[in-house]
mmCIF file with all atom_site columns, C-alpha atoms in Angstrom:
data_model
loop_
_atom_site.group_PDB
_atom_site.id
_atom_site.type_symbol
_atom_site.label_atom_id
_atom_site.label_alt_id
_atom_site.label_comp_id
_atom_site.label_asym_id
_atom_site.label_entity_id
_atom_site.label_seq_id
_atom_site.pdbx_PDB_ins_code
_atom_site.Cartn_x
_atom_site.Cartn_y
_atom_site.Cartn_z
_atom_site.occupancy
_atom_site.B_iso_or_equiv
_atom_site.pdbx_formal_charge
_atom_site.auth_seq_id
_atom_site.auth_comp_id
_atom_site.auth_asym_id
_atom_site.auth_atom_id
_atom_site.pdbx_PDB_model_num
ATOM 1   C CA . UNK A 1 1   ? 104.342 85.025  79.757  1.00 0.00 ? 1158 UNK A CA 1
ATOM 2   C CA . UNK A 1 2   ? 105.726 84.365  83.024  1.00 0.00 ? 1159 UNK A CA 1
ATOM 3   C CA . UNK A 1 3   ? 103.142 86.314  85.034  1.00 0.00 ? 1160 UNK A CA 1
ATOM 4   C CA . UNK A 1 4   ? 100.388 83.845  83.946  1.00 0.00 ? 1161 UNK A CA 1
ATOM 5   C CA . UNK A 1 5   ? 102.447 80.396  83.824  1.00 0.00 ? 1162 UNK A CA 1
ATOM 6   C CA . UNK A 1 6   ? 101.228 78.583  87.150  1.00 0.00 ? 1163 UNK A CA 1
ATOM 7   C CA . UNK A 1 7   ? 103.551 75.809  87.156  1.00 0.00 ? 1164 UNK A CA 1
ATOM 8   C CA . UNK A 1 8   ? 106.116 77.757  88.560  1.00 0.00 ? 1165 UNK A CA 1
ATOM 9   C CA . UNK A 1 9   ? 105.891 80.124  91.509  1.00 0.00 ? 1166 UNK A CA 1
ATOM 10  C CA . UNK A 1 10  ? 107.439 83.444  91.339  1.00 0.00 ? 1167 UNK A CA 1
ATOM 11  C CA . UNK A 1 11  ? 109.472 85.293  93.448  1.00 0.00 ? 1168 UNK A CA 1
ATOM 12  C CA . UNK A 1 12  ? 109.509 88.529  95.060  1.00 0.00 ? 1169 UNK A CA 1
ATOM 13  C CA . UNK A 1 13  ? 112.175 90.172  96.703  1.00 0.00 ? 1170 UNK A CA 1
ATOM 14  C CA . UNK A 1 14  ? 110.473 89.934  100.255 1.00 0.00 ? 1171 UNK A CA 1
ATOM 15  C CA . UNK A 1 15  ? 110.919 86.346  100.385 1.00 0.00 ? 1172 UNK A CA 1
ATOM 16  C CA . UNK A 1 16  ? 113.915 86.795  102.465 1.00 0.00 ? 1173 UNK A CA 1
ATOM 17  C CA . UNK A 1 17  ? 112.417 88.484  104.517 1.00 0.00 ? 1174 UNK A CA 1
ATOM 18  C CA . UNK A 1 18  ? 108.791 86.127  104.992 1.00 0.00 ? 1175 UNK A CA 1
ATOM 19  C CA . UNK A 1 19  ? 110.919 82.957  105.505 1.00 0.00 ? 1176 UNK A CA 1
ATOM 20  C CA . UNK A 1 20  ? 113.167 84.483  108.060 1.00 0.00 ? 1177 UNK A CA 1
ATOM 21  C CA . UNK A 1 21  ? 110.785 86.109  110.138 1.00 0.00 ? 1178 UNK A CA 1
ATOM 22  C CA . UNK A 1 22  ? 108.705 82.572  110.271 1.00 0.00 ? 1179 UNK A CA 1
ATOM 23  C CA . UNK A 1 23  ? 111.636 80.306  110.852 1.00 0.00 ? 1180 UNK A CA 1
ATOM 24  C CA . UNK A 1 24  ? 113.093 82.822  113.768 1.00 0.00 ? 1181 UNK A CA 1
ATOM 25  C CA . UNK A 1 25  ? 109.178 82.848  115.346 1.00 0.00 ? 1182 UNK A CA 1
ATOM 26  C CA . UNK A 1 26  ? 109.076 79.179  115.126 1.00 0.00 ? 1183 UNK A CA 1
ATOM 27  C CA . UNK A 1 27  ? 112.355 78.530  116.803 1.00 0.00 ? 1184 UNK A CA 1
ATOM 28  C CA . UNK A 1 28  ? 111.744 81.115  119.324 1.00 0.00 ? 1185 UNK A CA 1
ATOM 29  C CA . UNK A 1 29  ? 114.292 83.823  118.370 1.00 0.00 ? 1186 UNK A CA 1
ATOM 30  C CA . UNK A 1 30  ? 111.160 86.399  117.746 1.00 0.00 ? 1187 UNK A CA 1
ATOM 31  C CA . UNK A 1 31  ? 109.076 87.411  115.318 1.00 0.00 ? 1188 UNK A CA 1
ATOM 32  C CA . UNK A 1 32  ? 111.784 89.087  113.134 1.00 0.00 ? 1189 UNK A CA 1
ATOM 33  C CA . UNK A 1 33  ? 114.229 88.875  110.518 1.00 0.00 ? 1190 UNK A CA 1
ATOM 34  C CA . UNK A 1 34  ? 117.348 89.076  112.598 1.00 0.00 ? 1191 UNK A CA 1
ATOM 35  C CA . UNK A 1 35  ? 117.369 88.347  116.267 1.00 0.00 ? 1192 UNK A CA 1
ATOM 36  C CA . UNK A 1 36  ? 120.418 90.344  116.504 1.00 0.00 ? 1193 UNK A CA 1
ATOM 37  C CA . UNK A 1 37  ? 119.307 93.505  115.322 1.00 0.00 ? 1194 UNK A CA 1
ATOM 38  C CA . UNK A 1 38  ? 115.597 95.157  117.555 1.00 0.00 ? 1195 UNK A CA 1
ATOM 39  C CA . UNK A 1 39  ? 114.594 97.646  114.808 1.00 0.00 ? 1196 UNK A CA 1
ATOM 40  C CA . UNK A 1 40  ? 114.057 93.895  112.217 1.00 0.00 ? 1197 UNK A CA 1
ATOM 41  C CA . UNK A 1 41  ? 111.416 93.114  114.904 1.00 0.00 ? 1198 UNK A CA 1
ATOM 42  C CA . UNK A 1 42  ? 108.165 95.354  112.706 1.00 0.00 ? 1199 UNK A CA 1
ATOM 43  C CA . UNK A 1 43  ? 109.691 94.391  109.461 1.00 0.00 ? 1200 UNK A CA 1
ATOM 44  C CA . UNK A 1 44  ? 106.795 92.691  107.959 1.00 0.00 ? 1201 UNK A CA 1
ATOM 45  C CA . UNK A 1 45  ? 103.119 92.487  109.290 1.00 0.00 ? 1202 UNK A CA 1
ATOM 46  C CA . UNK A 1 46  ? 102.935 89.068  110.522 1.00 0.00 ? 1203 UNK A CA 1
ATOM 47  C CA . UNK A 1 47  ? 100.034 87.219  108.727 1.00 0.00 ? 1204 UNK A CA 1
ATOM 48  C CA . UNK A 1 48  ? 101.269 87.008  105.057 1.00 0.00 ? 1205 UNK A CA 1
ATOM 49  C CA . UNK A 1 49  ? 104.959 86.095  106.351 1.00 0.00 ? 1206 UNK A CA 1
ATOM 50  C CA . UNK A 1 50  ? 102.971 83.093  108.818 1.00 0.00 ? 1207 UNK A CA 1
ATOM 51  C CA . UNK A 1 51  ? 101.480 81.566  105.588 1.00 0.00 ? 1208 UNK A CA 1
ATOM 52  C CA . UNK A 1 52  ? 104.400 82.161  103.544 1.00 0.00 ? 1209 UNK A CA 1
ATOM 53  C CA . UNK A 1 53  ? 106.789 80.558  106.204 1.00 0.00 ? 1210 UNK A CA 1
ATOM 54  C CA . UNK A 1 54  ? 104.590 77.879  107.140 1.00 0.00 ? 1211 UNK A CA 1
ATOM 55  C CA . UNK A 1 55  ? 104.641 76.313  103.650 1.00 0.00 ? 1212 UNK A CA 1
ATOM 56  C CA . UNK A 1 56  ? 108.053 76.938  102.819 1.00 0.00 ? 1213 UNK A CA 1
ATOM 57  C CA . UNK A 1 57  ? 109.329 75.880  106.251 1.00 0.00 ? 1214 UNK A CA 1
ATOM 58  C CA . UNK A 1 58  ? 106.889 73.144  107.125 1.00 0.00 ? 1215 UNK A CA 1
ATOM 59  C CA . UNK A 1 59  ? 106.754 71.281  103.753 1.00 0.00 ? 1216 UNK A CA 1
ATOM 60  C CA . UNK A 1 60  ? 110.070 72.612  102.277 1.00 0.00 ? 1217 UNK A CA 1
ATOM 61  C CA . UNK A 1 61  ? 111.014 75.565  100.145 1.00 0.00 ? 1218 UNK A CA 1
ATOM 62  C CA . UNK A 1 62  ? 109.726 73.429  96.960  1.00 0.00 ? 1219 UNK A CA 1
ATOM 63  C CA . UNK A 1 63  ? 107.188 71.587  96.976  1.00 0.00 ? 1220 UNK A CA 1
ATOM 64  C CA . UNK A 1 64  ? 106.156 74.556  100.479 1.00 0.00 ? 1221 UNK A CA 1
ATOM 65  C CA . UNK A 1 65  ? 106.204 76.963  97.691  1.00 0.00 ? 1222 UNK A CA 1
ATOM 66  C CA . UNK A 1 66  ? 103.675 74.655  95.789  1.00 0.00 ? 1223 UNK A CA 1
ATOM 67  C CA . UNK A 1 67  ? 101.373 74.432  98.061  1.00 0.00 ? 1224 UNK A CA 1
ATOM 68  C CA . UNK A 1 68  ? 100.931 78.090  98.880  1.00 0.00 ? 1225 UNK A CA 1
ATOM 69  C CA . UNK A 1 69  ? 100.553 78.652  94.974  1.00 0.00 ? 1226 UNK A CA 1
ATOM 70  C CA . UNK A 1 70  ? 97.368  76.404  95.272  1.00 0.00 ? 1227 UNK A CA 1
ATOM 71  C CA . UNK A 1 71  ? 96.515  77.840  98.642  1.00 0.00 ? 1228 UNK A CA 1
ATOM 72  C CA . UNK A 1 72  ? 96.385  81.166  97.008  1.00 0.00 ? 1229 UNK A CA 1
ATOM 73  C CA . UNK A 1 73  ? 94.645  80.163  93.966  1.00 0.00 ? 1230 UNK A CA 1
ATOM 74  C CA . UNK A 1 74  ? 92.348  78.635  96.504  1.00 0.00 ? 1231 UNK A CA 1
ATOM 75  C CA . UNK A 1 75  ? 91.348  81.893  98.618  1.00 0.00 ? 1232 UNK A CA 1
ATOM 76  C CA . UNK A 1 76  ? 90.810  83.636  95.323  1.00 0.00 ? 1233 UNK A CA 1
ATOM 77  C CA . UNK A 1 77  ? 88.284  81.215  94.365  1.00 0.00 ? 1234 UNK A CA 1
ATOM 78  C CA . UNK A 1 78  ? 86.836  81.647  97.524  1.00 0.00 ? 1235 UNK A CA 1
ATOM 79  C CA . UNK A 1 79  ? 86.813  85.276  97.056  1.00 0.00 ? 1236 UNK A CA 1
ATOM 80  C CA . UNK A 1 80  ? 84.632  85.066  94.115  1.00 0.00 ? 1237 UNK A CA 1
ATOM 81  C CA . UNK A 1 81  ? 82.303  83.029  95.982  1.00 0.00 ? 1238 UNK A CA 1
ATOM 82  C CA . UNK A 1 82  ? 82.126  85.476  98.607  1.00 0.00 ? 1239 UNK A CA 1
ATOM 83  C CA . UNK A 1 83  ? 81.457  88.286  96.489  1.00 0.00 ? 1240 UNK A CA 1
ATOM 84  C CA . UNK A 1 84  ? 78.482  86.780  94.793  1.00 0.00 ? 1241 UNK A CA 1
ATOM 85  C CA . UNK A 1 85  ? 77.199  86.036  98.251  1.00 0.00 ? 1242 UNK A CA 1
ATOM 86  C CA . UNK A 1 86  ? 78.111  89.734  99.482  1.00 0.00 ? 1243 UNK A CA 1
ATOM 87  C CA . UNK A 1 87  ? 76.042  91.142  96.001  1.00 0.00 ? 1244 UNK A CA 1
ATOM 88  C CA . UNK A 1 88  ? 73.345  88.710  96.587  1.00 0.00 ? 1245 UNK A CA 1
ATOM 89  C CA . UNK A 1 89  ? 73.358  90.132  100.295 1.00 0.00 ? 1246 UNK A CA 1
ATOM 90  C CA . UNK A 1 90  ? 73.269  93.403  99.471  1.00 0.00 ? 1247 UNK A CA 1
ATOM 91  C CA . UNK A 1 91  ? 71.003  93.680  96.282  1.00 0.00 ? 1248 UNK A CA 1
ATOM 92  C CA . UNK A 1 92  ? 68.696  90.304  96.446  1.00 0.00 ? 1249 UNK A CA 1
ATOM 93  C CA . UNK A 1 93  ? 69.665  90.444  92.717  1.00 0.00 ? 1250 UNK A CA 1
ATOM 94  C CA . UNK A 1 94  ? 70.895  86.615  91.908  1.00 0.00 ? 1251 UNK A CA 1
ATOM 95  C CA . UNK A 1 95  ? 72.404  87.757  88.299  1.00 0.00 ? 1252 UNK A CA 1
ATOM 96  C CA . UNK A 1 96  ? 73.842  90.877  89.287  1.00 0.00 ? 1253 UNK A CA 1
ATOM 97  C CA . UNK A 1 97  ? 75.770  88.526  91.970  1.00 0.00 ? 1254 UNK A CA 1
ATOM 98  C CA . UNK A 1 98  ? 76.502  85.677  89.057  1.00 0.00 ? 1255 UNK A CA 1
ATOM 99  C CA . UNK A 1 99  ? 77.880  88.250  86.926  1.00 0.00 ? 1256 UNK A CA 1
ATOM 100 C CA . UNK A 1 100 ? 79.931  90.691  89.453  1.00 0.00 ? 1257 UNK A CA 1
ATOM 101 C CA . UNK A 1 101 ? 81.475  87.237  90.672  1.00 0.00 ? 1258 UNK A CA 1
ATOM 102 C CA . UNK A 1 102 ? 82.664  85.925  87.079  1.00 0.00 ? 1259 UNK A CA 1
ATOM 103 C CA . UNK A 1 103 ? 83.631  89.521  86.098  1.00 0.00 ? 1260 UNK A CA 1
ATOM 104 C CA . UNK A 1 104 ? 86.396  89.190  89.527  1.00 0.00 ? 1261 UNK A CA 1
ATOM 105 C CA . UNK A 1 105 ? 86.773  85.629  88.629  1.00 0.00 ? 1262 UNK A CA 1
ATOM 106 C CA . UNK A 1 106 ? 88.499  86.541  85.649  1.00 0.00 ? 1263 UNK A CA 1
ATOM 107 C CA . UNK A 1 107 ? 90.060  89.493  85.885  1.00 0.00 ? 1264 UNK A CA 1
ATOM 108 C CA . UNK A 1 108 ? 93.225  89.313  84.945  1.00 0.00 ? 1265 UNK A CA 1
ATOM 109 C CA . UNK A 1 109 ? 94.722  91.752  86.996  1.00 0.00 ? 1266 UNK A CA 1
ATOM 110 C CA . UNK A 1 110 ? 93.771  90.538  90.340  1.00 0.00 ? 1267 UNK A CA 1
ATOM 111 C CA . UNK A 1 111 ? 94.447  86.771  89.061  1.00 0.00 ? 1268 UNK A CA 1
ATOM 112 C CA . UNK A 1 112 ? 97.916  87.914  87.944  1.00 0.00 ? 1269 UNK A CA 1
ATOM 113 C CA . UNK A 1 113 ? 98.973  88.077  91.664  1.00 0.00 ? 1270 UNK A CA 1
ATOM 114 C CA . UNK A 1 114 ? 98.493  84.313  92.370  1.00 0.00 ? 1271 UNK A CA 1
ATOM 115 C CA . UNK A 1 115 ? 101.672 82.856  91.464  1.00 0.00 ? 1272 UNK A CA 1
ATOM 116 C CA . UNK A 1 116 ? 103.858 85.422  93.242  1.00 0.00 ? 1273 UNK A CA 1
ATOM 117 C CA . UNK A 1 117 ? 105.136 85.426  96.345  1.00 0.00 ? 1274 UNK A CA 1
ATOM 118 C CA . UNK A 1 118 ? 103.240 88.603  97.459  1.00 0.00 ? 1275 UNK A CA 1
ATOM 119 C CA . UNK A 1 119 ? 100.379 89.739  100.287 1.00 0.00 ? 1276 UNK A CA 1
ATOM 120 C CA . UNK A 1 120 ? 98.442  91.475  97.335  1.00 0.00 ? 1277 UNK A CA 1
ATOM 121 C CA . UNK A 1 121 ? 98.072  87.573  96.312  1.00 0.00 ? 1278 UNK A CA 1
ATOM 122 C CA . UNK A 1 122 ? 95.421  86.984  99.547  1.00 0.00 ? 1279 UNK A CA 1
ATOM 123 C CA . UNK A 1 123 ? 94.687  90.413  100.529 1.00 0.00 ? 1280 UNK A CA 1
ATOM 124 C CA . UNK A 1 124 ? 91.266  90.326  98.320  1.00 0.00 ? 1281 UNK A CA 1
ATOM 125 C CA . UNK A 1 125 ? 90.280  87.039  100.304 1.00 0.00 ? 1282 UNK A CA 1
ATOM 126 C CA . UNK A 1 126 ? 90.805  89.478  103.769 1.00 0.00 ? 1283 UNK A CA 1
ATOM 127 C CA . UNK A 1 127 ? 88.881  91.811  102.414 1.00 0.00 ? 1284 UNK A CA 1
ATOM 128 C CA . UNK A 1 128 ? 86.170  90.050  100.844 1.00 0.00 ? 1285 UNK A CA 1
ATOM 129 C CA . UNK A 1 129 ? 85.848  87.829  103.978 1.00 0.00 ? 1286 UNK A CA 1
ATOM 130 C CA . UNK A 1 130 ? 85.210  91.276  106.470 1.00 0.00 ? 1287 UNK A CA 1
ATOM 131 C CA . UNK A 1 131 ? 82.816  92.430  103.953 1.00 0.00 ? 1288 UNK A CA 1
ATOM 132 C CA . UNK A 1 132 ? 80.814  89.479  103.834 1.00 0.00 ? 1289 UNK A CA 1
ATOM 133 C CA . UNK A 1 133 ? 81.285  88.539  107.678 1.00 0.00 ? 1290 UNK A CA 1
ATOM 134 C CA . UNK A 1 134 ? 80.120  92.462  108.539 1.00 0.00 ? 1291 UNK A CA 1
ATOM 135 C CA . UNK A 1 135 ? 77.051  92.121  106.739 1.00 0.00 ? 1292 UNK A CA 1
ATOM 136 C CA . UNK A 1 136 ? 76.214  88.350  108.059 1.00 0.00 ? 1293 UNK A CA 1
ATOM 137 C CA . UNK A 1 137 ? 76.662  90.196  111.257 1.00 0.00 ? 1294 UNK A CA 1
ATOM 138 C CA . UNK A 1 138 ? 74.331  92.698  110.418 1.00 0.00 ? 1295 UNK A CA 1
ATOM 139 C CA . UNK A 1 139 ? 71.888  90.699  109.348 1.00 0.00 ? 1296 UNK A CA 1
ATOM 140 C CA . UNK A 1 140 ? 71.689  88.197  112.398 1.00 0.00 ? 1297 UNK A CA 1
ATOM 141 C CA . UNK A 1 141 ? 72.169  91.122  114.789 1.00 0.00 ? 1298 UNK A CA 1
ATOM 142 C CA . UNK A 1 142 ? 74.931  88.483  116.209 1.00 0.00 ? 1299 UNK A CA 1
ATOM 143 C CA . UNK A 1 143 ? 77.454  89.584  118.667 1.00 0.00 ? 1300 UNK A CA 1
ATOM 144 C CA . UNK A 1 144 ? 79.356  86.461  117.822 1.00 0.00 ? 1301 UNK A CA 1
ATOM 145 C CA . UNK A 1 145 ? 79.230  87.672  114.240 1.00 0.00 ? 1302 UNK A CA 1
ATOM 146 C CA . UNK A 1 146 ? 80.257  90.441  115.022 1.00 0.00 ? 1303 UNK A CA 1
ATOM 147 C CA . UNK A 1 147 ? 83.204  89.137  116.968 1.00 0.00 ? 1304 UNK A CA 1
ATOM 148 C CA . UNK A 1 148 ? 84.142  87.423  114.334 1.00 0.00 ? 1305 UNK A CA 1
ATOM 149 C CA . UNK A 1 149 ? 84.431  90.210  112.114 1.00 0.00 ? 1306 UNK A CA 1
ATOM 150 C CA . UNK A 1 150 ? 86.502  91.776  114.369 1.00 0.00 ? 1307 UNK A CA 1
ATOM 151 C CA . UNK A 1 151 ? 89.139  89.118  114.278 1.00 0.00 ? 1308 UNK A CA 1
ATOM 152 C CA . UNK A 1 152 ? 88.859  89.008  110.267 1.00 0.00 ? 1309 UNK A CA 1
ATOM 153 C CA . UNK A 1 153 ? 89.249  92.449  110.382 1.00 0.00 ? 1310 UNK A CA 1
ATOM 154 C CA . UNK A 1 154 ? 92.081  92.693  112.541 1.00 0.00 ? 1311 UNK A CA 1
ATOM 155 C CA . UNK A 1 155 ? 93.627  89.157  110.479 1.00 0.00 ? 1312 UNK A CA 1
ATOM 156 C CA . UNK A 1 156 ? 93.067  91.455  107.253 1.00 0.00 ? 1313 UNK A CA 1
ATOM 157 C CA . UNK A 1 157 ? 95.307  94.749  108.427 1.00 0.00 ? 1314 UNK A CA 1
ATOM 158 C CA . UNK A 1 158 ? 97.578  92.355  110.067 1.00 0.00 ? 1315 UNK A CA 1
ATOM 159 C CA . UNK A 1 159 ? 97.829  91.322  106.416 1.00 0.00 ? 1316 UNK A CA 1
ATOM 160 C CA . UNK A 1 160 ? 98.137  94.717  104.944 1.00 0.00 ? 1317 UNK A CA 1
ATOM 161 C CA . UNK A 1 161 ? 97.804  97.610  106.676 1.00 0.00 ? 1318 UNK A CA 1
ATOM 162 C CA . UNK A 1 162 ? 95.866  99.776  103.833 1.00 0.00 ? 1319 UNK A CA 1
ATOM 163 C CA . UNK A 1 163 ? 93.190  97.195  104.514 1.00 0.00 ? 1320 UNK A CA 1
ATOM 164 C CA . UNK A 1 164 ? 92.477  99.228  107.958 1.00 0.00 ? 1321 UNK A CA 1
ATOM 165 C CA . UNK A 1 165 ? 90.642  102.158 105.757 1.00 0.00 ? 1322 UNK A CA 1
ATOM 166 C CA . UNK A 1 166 ? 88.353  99.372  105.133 1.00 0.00 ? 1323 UNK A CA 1
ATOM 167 C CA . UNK A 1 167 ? 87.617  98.822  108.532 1.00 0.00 ? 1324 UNK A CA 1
ATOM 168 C CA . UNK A 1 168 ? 87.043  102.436 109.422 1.00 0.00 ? 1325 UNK A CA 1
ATOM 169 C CA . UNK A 1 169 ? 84.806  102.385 106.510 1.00 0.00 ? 1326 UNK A CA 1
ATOM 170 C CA . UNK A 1 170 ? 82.374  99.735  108.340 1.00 0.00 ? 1327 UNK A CA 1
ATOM 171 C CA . UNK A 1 171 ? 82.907  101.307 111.532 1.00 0.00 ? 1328 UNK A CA 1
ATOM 172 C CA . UNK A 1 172 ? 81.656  104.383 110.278 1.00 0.00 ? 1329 UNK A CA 1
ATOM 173 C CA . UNK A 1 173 ? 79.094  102.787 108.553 1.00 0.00 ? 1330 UNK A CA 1
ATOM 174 C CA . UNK A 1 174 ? 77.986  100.777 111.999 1.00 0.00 ? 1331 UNK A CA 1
ATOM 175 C CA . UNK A 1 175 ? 78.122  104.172 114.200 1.00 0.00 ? 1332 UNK A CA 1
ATOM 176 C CA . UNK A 1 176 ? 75.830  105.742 111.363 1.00 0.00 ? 1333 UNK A CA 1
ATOM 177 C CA . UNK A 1 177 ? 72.995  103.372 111.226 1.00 0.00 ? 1334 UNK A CA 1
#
């Protein structure tokens, strides 16, 4: 099947639109699709088209496009790591972590994602990442930590903007305890 064959990248119909937006920002035209038209300027949040852009337009569309497959397939790994570590953090339990870590590591549904040109392809590596830097922050008590949850945070809804429910979540959850 095409979903699963990961010697090709595949294509979604925003890629117009992520290469664009990059390759006007990096020339200095704006961040947006078409310098010639204002309302192009909020298009697309900003971090998915930066990666996307900076392969394709930095290394070339080709072997650009290669790369980001790998760098994707690369934050999903380190998604699973970071989930074991957020279990572990949160339930002490060492096999419940092992085994909720392999079950995402294989899950076909969020592994699907990694050859397309998509932001649901690194959105679980956003969100896993402010999990996981939230509770390192309350752990330590660290304002640093906590600083850098805040940029994470703000990285992941820059990614997608559903993500931001997440971040209310662990507001909440800070102004309760």
């Amino acid at each position: 099947s095409q979903i699963m064959n990961f010697q090709t990248m595949i294509h979604s119909a925003d890629d117009y639109w992520y290469v664009n937006q990059y390759e006007n920002w990096r020339e200095g035209r704006g961040f947006t699709i078409d310098p010639q038209y204002d309302d192009l300027k909020v298009r697309r949040t900003p971090v998915y088209p930066i990666i996307y852009g900076f392969f394709a337009y930095e290394f070339g569309k080709e072997l650009g496009l290669t790369f980001l497959k790998y760098f994707q397939i690369l934050l999903f790994c380190i998604s699973a790591l970071l989930i074991y570590l957020i279990v572990i953090n949160v339930s002490a339990n060492s096999s419940l972590a092992f085994f909720t870590g392999v079950v995402y590591a294989v899950c076909p549904f969020i592994i699907s994602y990694l050859p397309f040109t998509i932001t649901e392809a690194v959105s679980p590596f956003f969100v896993t990442l402010s999990i996981y830097s939230y509770l390192k922050a309350r752990t330590k008590q660290s304002w640093s930590w906590f600083f850098w949850t805040g940029i994470i945070c703000s990285m992941a809804a820059l990614n997608r903007p559903l993500i931001l429910m997440i971040i209310l979540s662990l507001i909440g959850v800070e102004s309760y305890f």
